[in-house]
Each structure stands twice: as C-alpha cells, then as structure tokens.
mmCIF file of C-alpha atoms and ligand atoms in Angstrom:
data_model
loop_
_atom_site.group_PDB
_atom_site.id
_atom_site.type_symbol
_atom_site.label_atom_id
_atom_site.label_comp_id
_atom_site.label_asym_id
_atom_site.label_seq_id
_atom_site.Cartn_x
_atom_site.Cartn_y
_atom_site.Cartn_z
ATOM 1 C CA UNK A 1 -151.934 234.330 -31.415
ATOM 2 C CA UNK A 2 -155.504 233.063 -32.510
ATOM 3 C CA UNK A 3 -158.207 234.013 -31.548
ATOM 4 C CA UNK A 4 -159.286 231.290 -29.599
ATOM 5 C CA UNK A 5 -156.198 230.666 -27.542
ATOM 6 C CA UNK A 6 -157.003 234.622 -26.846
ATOM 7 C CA UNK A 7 -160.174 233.863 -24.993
ATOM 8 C CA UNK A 8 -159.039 231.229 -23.424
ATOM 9 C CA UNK A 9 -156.973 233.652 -21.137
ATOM 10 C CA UNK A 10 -158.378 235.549 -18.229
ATOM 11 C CA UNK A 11 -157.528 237.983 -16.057
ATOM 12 C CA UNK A 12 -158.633 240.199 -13.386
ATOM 13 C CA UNK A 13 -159.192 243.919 -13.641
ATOM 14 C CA UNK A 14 -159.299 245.204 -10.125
ATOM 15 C CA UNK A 15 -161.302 248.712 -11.063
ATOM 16 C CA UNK A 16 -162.902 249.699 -14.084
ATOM 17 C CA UNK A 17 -160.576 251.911 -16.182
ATOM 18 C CA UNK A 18 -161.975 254.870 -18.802
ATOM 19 C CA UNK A 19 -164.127 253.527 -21.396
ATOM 20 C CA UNK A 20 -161.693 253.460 -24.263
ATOM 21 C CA UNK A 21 -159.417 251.152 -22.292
ATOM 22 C CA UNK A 22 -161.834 249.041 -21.022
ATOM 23 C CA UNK A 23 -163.009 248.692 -24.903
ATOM 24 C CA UNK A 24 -158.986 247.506 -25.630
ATOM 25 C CA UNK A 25 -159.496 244.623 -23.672
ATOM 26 C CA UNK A 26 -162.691 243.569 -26.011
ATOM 27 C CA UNK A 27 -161.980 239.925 -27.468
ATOM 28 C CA UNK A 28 -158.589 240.202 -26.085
ATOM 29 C CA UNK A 29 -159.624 237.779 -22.891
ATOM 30 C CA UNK A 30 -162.201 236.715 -20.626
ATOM 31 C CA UNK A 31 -162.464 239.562 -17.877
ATOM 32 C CA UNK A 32 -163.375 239.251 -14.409
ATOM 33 C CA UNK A 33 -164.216 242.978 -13.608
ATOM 34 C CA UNK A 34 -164.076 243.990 -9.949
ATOM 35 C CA UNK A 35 -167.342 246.528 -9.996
ATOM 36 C CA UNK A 36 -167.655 246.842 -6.167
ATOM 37 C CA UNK A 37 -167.741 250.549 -4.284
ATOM 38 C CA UNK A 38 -165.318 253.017 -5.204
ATOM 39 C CA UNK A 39 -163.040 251.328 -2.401
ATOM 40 C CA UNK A 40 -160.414 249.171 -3.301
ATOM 41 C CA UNK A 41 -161.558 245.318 -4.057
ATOM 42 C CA UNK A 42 -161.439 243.991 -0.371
ATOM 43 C CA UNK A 43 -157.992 241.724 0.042
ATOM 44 C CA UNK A 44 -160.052 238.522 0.413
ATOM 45 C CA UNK A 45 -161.919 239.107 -2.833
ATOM 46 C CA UNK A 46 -158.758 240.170 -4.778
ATOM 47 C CA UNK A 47 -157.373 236.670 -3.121
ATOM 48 C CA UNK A 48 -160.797 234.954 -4.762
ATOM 49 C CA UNK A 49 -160.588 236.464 -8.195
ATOM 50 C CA UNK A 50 -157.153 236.125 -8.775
ATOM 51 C CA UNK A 51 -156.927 232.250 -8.298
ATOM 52 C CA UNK A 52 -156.355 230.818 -12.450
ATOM 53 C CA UNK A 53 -156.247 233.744 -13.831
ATOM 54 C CA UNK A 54 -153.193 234.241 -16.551
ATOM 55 C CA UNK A 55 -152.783 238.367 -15.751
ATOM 56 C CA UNK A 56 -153.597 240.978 -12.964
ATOM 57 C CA UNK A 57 -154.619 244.650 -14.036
ATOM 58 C CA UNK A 58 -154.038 245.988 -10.793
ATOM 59 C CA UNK A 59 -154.355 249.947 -9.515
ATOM 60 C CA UNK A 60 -151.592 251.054 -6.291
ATOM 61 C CA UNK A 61 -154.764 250.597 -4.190
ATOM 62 C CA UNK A 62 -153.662 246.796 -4.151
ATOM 63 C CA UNK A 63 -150.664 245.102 -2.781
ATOM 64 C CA UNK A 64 -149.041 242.711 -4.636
ATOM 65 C CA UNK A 65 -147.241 240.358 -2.517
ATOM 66 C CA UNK A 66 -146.483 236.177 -2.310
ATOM 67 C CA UNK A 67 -150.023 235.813 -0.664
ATOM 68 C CA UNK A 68 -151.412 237.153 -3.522
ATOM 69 C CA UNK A 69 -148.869 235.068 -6.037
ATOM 70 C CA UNK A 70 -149.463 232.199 -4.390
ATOM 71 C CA UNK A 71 -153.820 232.700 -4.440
ATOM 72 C CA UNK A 72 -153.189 233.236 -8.286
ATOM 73 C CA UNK A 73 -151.564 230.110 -9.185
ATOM 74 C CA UNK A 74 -148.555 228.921 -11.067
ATOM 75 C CA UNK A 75 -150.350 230.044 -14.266
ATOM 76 C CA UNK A 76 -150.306 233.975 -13.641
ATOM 77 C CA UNK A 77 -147.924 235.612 -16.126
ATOM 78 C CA UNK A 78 -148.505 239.334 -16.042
ATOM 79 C CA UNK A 79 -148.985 241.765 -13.232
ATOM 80 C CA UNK A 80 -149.705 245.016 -15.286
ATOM 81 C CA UNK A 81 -150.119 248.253 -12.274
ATOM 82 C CA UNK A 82 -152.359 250.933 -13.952
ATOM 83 C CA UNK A 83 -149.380 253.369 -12.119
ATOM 84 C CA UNK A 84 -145.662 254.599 -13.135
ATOM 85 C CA UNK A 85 -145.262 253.676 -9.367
ATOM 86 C CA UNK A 86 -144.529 250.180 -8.314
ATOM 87 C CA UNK A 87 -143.545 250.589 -4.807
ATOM 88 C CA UNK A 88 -147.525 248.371 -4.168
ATOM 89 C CA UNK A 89 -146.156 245.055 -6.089
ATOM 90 C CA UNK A 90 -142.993 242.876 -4.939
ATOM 91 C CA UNK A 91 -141.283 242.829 -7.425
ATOM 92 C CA UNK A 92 -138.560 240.807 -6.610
ATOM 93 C CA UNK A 93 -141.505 238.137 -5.291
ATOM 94 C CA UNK A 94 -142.636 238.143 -9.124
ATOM 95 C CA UNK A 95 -139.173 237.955 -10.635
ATOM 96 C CA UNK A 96 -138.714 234.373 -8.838
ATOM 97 C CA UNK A 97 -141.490 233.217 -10.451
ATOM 98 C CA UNK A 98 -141.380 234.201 -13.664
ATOM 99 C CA UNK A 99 -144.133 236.473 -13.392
ATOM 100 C CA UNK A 100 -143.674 239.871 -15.379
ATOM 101 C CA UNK A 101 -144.458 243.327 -13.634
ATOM 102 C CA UNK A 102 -144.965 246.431 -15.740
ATOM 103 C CA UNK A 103 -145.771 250.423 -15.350
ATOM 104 C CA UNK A 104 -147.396 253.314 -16.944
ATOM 105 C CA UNK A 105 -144.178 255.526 -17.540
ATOM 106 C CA UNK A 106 -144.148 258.583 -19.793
ATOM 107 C CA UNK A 107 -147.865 258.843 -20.215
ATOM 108 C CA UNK A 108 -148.381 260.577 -17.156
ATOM 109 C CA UNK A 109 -145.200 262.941 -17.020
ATOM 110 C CA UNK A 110 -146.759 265.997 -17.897
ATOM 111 C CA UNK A 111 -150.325 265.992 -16.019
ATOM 112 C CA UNK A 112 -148.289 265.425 -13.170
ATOM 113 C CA UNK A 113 -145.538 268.498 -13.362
ATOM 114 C CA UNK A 114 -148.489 270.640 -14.206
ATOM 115 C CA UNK A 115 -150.066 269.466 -10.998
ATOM 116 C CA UNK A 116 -147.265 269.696 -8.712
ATOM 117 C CA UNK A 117 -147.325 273.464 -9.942
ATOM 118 C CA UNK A 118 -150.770 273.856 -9.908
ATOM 119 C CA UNK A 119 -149.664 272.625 -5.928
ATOM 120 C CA UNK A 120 -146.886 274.631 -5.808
ATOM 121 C CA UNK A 121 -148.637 277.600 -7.249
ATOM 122 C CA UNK A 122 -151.623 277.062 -4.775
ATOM 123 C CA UNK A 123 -149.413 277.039 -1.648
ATOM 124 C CA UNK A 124 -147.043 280.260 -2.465
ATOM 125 C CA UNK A 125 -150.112 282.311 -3.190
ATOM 126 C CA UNK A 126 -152.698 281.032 -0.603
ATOM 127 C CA UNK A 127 -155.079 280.143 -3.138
ATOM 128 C CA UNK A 128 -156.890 277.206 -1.743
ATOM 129 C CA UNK A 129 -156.870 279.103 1.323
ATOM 130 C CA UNK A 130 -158.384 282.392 0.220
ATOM 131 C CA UNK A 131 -161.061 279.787 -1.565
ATOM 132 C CA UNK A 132 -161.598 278.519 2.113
ATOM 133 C CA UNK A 133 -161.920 281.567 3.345
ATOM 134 C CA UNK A 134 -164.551 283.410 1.162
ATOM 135 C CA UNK A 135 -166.605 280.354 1.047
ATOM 136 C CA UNK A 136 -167.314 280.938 5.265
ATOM 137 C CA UNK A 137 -168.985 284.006 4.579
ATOM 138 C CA UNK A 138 -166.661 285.331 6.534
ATOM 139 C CA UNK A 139 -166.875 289.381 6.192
ATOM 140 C CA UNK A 140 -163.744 290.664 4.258
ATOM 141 C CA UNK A 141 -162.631 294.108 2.688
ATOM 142 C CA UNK A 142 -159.013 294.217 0.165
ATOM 143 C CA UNK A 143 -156.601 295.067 2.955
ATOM 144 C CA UNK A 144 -152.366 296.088 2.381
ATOM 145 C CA UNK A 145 -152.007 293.130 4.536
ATOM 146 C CA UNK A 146 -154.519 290.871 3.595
ATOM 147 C CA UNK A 147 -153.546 287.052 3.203
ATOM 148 C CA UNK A 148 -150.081 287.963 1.677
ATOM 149 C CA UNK A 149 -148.416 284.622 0.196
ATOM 150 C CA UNK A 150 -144.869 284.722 -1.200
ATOM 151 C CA UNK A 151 -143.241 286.110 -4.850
ATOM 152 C CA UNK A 152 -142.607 283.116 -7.339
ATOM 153 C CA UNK A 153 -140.349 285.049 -9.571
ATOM 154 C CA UNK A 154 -136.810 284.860 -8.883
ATOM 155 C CA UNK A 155 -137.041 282.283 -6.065
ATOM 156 C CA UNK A 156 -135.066 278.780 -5.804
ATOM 157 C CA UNK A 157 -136.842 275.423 -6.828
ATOM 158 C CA UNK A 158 -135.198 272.264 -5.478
ATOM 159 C CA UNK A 159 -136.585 269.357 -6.716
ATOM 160 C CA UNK A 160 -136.032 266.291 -4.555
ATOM 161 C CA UNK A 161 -135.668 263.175 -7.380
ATOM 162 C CA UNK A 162 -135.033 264.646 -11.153
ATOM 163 C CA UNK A 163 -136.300 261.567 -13.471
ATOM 164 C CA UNK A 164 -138.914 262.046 -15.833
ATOM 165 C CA UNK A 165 -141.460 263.833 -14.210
ATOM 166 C CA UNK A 166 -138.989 266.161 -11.764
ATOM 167 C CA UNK A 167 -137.434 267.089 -15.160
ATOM 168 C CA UNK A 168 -140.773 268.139 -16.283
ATOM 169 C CA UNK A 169 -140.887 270.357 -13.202
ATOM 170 C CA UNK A 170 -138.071 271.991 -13.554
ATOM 171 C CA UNK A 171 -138.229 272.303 -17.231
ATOM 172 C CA UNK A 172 -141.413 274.698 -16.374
ATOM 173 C CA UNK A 173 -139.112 276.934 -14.076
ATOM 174 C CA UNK A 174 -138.035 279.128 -16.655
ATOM 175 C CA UNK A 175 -141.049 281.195 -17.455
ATOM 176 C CA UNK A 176 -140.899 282.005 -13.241
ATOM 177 C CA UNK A 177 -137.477 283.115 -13.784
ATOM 178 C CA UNK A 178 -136.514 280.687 -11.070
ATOM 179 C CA UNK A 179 -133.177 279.123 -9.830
ATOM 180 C CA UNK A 180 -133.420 275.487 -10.248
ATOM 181 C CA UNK A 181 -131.352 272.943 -8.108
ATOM 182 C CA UNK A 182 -132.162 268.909 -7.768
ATOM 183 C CA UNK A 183 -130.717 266.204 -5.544
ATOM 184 C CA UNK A 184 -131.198 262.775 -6.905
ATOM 185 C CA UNK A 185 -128.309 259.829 -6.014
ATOM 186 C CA UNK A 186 -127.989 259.704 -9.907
ATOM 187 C CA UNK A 187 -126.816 262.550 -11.099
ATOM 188 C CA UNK A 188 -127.874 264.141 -15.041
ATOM 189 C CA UNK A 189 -125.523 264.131 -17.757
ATOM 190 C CA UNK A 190 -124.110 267.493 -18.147
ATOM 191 C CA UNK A 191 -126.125 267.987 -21.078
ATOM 192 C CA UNK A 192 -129.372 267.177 -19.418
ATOM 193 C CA UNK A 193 -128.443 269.990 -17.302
ATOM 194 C CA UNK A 194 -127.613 272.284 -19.293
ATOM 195 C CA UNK A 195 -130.770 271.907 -21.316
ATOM 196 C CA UNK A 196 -132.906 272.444 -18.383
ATOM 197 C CA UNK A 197 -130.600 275.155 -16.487
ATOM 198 C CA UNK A 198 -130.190 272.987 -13.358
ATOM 199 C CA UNK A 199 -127.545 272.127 -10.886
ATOM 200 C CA UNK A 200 -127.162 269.502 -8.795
ATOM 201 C CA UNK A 201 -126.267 269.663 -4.736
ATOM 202 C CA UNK A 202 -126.449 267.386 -1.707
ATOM 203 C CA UNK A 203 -129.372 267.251 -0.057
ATOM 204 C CA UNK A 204 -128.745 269.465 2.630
ATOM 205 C CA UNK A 205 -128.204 272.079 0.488
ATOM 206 C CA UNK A 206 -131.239 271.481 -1.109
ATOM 207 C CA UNK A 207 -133.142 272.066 1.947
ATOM 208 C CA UNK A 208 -131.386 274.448 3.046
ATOM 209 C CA UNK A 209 -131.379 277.353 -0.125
ATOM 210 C CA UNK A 210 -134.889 276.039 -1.749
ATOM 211 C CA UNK A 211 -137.952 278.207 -1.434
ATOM 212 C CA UNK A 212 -140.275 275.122 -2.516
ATOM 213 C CA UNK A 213 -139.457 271.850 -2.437
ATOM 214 C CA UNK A 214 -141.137 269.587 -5.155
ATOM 215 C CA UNK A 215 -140.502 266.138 -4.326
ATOM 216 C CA UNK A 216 -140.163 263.051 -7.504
ATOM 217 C CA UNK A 217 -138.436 260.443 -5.893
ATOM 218 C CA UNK A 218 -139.770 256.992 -6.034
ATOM 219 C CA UNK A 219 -140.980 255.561 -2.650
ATOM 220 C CA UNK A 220 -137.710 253.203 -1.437
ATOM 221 C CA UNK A 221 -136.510 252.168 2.146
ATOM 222 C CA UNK A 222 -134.160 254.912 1.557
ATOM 223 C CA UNK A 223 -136.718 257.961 0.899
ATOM 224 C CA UNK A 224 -139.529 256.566 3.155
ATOM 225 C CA UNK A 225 -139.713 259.571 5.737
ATOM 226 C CA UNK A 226 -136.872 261.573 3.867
ATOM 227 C CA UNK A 227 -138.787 264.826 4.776
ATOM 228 C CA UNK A 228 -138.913 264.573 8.774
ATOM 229 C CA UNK A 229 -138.387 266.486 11.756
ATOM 230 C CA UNK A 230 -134.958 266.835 11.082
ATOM 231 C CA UNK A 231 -135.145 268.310 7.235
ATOM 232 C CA UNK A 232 -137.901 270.640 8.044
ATOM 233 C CA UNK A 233 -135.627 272.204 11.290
ATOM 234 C CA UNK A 234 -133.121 273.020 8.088
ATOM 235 C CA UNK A 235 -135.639 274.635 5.416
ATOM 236 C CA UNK A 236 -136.302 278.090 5.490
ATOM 237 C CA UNK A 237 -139.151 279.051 7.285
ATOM 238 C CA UNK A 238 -140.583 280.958 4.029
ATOM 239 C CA UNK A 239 -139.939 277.368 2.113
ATOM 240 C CA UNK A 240 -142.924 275.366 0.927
ATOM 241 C CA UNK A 241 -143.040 271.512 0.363
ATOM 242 C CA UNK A 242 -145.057 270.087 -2.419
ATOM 243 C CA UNK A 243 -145.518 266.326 -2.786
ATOM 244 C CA UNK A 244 -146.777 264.944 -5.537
ATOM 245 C CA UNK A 245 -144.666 261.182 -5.434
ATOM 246 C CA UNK A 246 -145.634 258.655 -2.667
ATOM 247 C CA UNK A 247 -147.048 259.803 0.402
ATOM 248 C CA UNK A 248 -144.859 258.053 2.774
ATOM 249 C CA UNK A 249 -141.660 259.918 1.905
ATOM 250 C CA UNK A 250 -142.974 262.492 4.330
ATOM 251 C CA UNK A 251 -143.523 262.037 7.764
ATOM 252 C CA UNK A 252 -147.015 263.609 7.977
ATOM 253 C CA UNK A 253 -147.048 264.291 11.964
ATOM 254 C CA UNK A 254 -143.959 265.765 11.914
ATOM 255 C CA UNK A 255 -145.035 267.601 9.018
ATOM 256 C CA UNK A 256 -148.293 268.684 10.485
ATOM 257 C CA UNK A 257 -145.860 270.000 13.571
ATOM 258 C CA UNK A 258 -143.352 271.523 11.278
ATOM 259 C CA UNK A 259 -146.322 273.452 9.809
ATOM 260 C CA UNK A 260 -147.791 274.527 12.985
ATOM 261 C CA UNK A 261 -144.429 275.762 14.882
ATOM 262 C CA UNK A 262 -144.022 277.967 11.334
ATOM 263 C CA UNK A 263 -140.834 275.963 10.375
ATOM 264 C CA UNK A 264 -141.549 276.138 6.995
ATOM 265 C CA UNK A 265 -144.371 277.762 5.719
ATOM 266 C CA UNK A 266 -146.673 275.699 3.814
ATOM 267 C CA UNK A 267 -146.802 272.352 2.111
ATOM 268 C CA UNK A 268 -149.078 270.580 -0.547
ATOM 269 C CA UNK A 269 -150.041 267.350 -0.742
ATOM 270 C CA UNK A 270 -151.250 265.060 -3.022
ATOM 271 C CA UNK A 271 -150.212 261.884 -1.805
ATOM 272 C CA UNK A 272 -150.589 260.630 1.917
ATOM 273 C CA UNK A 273 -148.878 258.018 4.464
ATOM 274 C CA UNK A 274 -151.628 255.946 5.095
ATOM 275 C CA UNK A 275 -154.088 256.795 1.995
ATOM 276 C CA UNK A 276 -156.925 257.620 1.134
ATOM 277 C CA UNK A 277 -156.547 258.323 5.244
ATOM 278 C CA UNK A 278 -155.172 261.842 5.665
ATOM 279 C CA UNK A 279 -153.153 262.949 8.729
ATOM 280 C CA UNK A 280 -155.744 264.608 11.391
ATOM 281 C CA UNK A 281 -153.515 267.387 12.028
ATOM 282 C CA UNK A 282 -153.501 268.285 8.939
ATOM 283 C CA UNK A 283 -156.576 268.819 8.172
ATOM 284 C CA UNK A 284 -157.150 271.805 10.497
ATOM 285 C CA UNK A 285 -154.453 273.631 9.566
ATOM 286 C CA UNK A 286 -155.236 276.320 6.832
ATOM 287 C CA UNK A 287 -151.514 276.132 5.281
ATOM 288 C CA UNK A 288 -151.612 272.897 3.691
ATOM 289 C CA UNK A 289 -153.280 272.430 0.410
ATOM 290 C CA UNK A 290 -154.564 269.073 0.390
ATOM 291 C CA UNK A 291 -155.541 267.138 -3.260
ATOM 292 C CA UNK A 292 -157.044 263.488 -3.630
ATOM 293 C CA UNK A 293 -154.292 261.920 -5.523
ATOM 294 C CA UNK A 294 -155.335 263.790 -8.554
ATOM 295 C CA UNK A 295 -151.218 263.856 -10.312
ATOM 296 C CA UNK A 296 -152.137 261.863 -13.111
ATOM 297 C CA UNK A 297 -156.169 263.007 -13.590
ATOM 298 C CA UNK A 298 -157.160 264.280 -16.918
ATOM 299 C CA UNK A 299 -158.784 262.312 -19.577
ATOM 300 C CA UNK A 300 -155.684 262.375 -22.351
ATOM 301 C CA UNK A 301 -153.159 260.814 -19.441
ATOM 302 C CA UNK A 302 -155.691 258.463 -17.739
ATOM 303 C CA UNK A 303 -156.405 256.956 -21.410
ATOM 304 C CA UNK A 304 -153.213 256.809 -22.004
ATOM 305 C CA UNK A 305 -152.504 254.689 -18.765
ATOM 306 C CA UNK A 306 -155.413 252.607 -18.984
ATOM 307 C CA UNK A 307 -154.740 251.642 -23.195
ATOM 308 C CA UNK A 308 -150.807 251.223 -22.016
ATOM 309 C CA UNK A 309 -152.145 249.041 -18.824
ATOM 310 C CA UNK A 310 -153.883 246.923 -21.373
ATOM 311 C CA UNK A 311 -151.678 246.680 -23.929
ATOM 312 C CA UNK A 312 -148.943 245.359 -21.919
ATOM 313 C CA UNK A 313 -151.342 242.771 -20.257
ATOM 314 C CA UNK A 314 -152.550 241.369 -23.366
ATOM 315 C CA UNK A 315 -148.908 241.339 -24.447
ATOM 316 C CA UNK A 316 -148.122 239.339 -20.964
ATOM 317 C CA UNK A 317 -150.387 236.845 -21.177
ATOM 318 C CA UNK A 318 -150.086 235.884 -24.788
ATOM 319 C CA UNK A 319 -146.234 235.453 -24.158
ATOM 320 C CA UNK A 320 -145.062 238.795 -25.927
ATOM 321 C CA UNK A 321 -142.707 241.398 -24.039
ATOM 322 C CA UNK A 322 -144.114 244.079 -22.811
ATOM 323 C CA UNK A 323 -143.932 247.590 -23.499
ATOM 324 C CA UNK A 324 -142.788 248.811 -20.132
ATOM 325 C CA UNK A 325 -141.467 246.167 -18.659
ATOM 326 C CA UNK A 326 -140.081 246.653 -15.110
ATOM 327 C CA UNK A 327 -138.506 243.136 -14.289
ATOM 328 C CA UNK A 328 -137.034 242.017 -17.576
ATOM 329 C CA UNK A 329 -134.891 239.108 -15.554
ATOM 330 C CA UNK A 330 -138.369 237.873 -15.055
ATOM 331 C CA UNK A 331 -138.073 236.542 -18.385
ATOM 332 C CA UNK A 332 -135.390 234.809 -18.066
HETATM 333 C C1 LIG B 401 -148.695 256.811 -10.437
HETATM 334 O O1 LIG B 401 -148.931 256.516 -11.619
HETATM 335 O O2 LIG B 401 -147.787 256.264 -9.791
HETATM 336 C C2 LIG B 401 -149.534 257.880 -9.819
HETATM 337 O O3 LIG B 401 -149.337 258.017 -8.492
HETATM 338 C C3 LIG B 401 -150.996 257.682 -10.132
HETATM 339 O O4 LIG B 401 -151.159 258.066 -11.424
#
C-alpha cells in the first residue's frame, strides 16, 4: 500500500492508548483522536466522529451497534476493540456488512490470572480489609482471633469458563497445592487436562465443592446472571467468588445479599453490572474487595493491546486480514 493511499484513510480512536501505540499509528492514517474527560466519548460525539471514517479503534466503554454502523457510513471497514472481550460490538450487525471486528487475545492472559489471584488472594486473607481497617485509626492489638481469613493450601479452585485466561488460573494452582475443577460447555482435551491437573464437572458441582470461584467465561445471554440467588444458596458458606470477566455474569444485588446473609463468604470484583457504576450495597460491606477494572493494567500487556489494536486496524483499512480476527465470514 503507498503511502499516499495510507493517509488518505481515517479513523477514529475513541481514547488515547499508551504512547508507543499511539506512535504505531504515525503515517499510518489521518486520526481523529477523542481527547475529552476520562469518561467515555459521549454517544452523540462517537455518532459525529465516526461518520467517513474507514476504521473504529474503539475501548468496551463504547457500544457498537447498527446506529453506530449506520452514522459511519458504507465506507467503514474495521472495528478494532482495544479488549479480548467483544460482548460491546454486534458482531453479527458488522458481519452483514462486511465490516471486520477484531480483539486483543493472548496479550492480556497473564496480567489477568495474576490479578484474579491477586483478587482471590485478597479475599481469602482479608487483605484489603485489614488495609481498611488500619487506615481508620481504629485502635488494634495482634489478637488469636483477630480478622482470621481462610487457608489457601489444600483447598478446591473451580474455575467457571477454562479458555485462555481460566487456564492461566488454574495453571497457577499448583504452587497452593490446590484441587482444581472447571465447568466450561466445551470441555479440554484430555491432554490439556492432564497438563494442568484439572477435571471437569457440571456446574452444580462446581458450586457446590469449590472454596473460590474464579469466573472466565465470556459475557453471553447464557452466562448473563449465571451467579444469582440461586448459585450462591448452593456454595459453601466459606466459598469466595472472584470475578475478573464481565460484570454482568453476576447478579450484583443478589450478590450484595448473598454476602450479607453470610451465604458465601466473600467475593472480589473487578468488573461490575452497570460500570464504572458499582452496586450500592456493595460498597458498605467490608467482605468484598472491589478493583477498577484493573485485569489487564500493567504497562507490558496494555502495550501489547494498544500495538495489537493498531496493527489490526491499519491491516483493516488497507484491505489486509487481520491478526485477530473475530468475524472472518465478514470477509466473505
Ligand atoms: C478485556 O480485554 O476484555 C478486559 O476486560 C480489559 O482489558
């Protein structure tokens, strides 16, 4: 591709990414650069900016749907989400018209199993809780009975969804000498499970034997609200949830209930229903451990994201495949 038909393209970058992706897009394109507040671009600007442009570099703060195909124009070849979630773009919307959608797989794998232990780790032993504490100057002397959490060692981990990143979970099991069980519809090749000492049960089961729960399934009508009411009544009331997927798989009031009744007995979240807007309830309870979306947050995996972000946009709009390309029928 020359470098002039290059710069004839434009897109729209709905958030400025880390500086070494933003320098990958350099010469590639003409970029419009949403530079407003931290918030998300407001829906009627992202309608603006997107009209003519050939590709969208868009964040899971934005929702990618026909009114926003439509305000784009017939032109628009790329939708590249800065996520390894999808669940904000309509896919099937995009396929129709030829317009590709891709992800940020693999990149982020690791920074987020370490943070759904760092979660996991946090809610066992209390720790964001006994940070709480101290920091209200509250009076306090070591006591036998003082703030006591729950052993690690030895306990069952179920992992709820066991692709890339809840094998990366479980794969860190073995130094906690832990039991490891998963549920996901598709089960692992016998191999796969060998190699990472798992086993695979229905979901009841799951809930019922696990002392944390570490959920990794993709948000779908079929796992929106999959932790409810009625799965917290059958975990143990020792168990801990940790969420590090899509917020909406749990039902955060019945959560927040769950938690206060001592059903189970604690949860971390990273990830919320209605984000960035966290669940009242929760926040006054003191056994939740509650993050700002941080899964994929350290400077190796969000340069990774942003240079893969870009280099499967510039690939979109100059007619190349894409690395990770999610709809490949869209090319059809
Ligand atoms: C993702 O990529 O889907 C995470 O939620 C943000 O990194």
């Amino acid at each position: 591709m020359s470098e002039s038909l290059l710069s004839t393209r434009s897109v729209l970058v709905t958030r400025a990414l880390v500086p070494e992706a933003m320098r990958a897009l350099d010469g590639g394109c003409a970029v419009d650069l949403y530079q407003g507040p931290p918030e998300a671009i407001p829906r009627e600007e992202l309608l603006r900016r997107a009209a003519g442009k050939d590709g969208l570099l868009t964040l899971l703060t934005e929702r990618v749907d026909a009114e926003l195909l439509d305000a784009a124009g017939p032109q628009l070849k790329i939708v590249a989400n800065h996520a390894v979630g999808f669940d904000n773009v309509d896919v099937p919307e995009c396929t129709s018209r030829g317009v590709l959608v891709t992800n940020t797989p693999d990149v982020l794998t690791e920074a987020t199993a370490d943070l759904a232990w760092s979660l996991i780790l946090a809610c066992v032993r209390r720790v964001a809780e006994g940070d709480r504490f101290l920091r209200s100057r509250r009076p306090w002397i070591w006591g036998p009975s003082m703030m006591l959490g729950y052993d690690m060692y030895g306990k069952t981990l179920g992992v709820a969804g066991c692709g890339r990143i809840g094998q990366a979970v479980a794969r860190r099991a073995t130094g906690f000498g832990l039991r490891v069980i998963y549920h996901d519809p598709v089960r692992l090749s016998e191999a796969v499970e060998r190699e990472l000492n798992v086993t695979w049960c229905p979901f009841e089961t799951l809930l019922a034997e696990s002392d944390v729960i570490s959920v990794h399934t993709p948000l779908l009508p079929q796992t929106r609200h999959l932790f409810g009411a009625d799965a917290f009544r059958q975990m143990k009331p020792t168990a801990v949830l940790v969420n590090t997927a899509r917020g909406p798989i749990v039902d955060e009031p019945a959560l927040a209930e769950a938690l206060r009744a001592g059903e189970i007995f604690a949860a971390g979240l990273d990830v919320y229903e209605r984000e960035p807007q966290i669940e009242e309830a929760l926040l006054d309870l003191d056994n939740v451990t509650l993050l700002p979306h941080l899964g994929s947050a350290t400077i190796e995996t969000r340069t990774a994201m942003g240079l893969l972000a870009v280099d499967n946009l510039l690939a979109g709009i100059t007619g190349k495949r894409p690395r990770t390309l999610v709809n490949p029928d869209a090319l059809r």
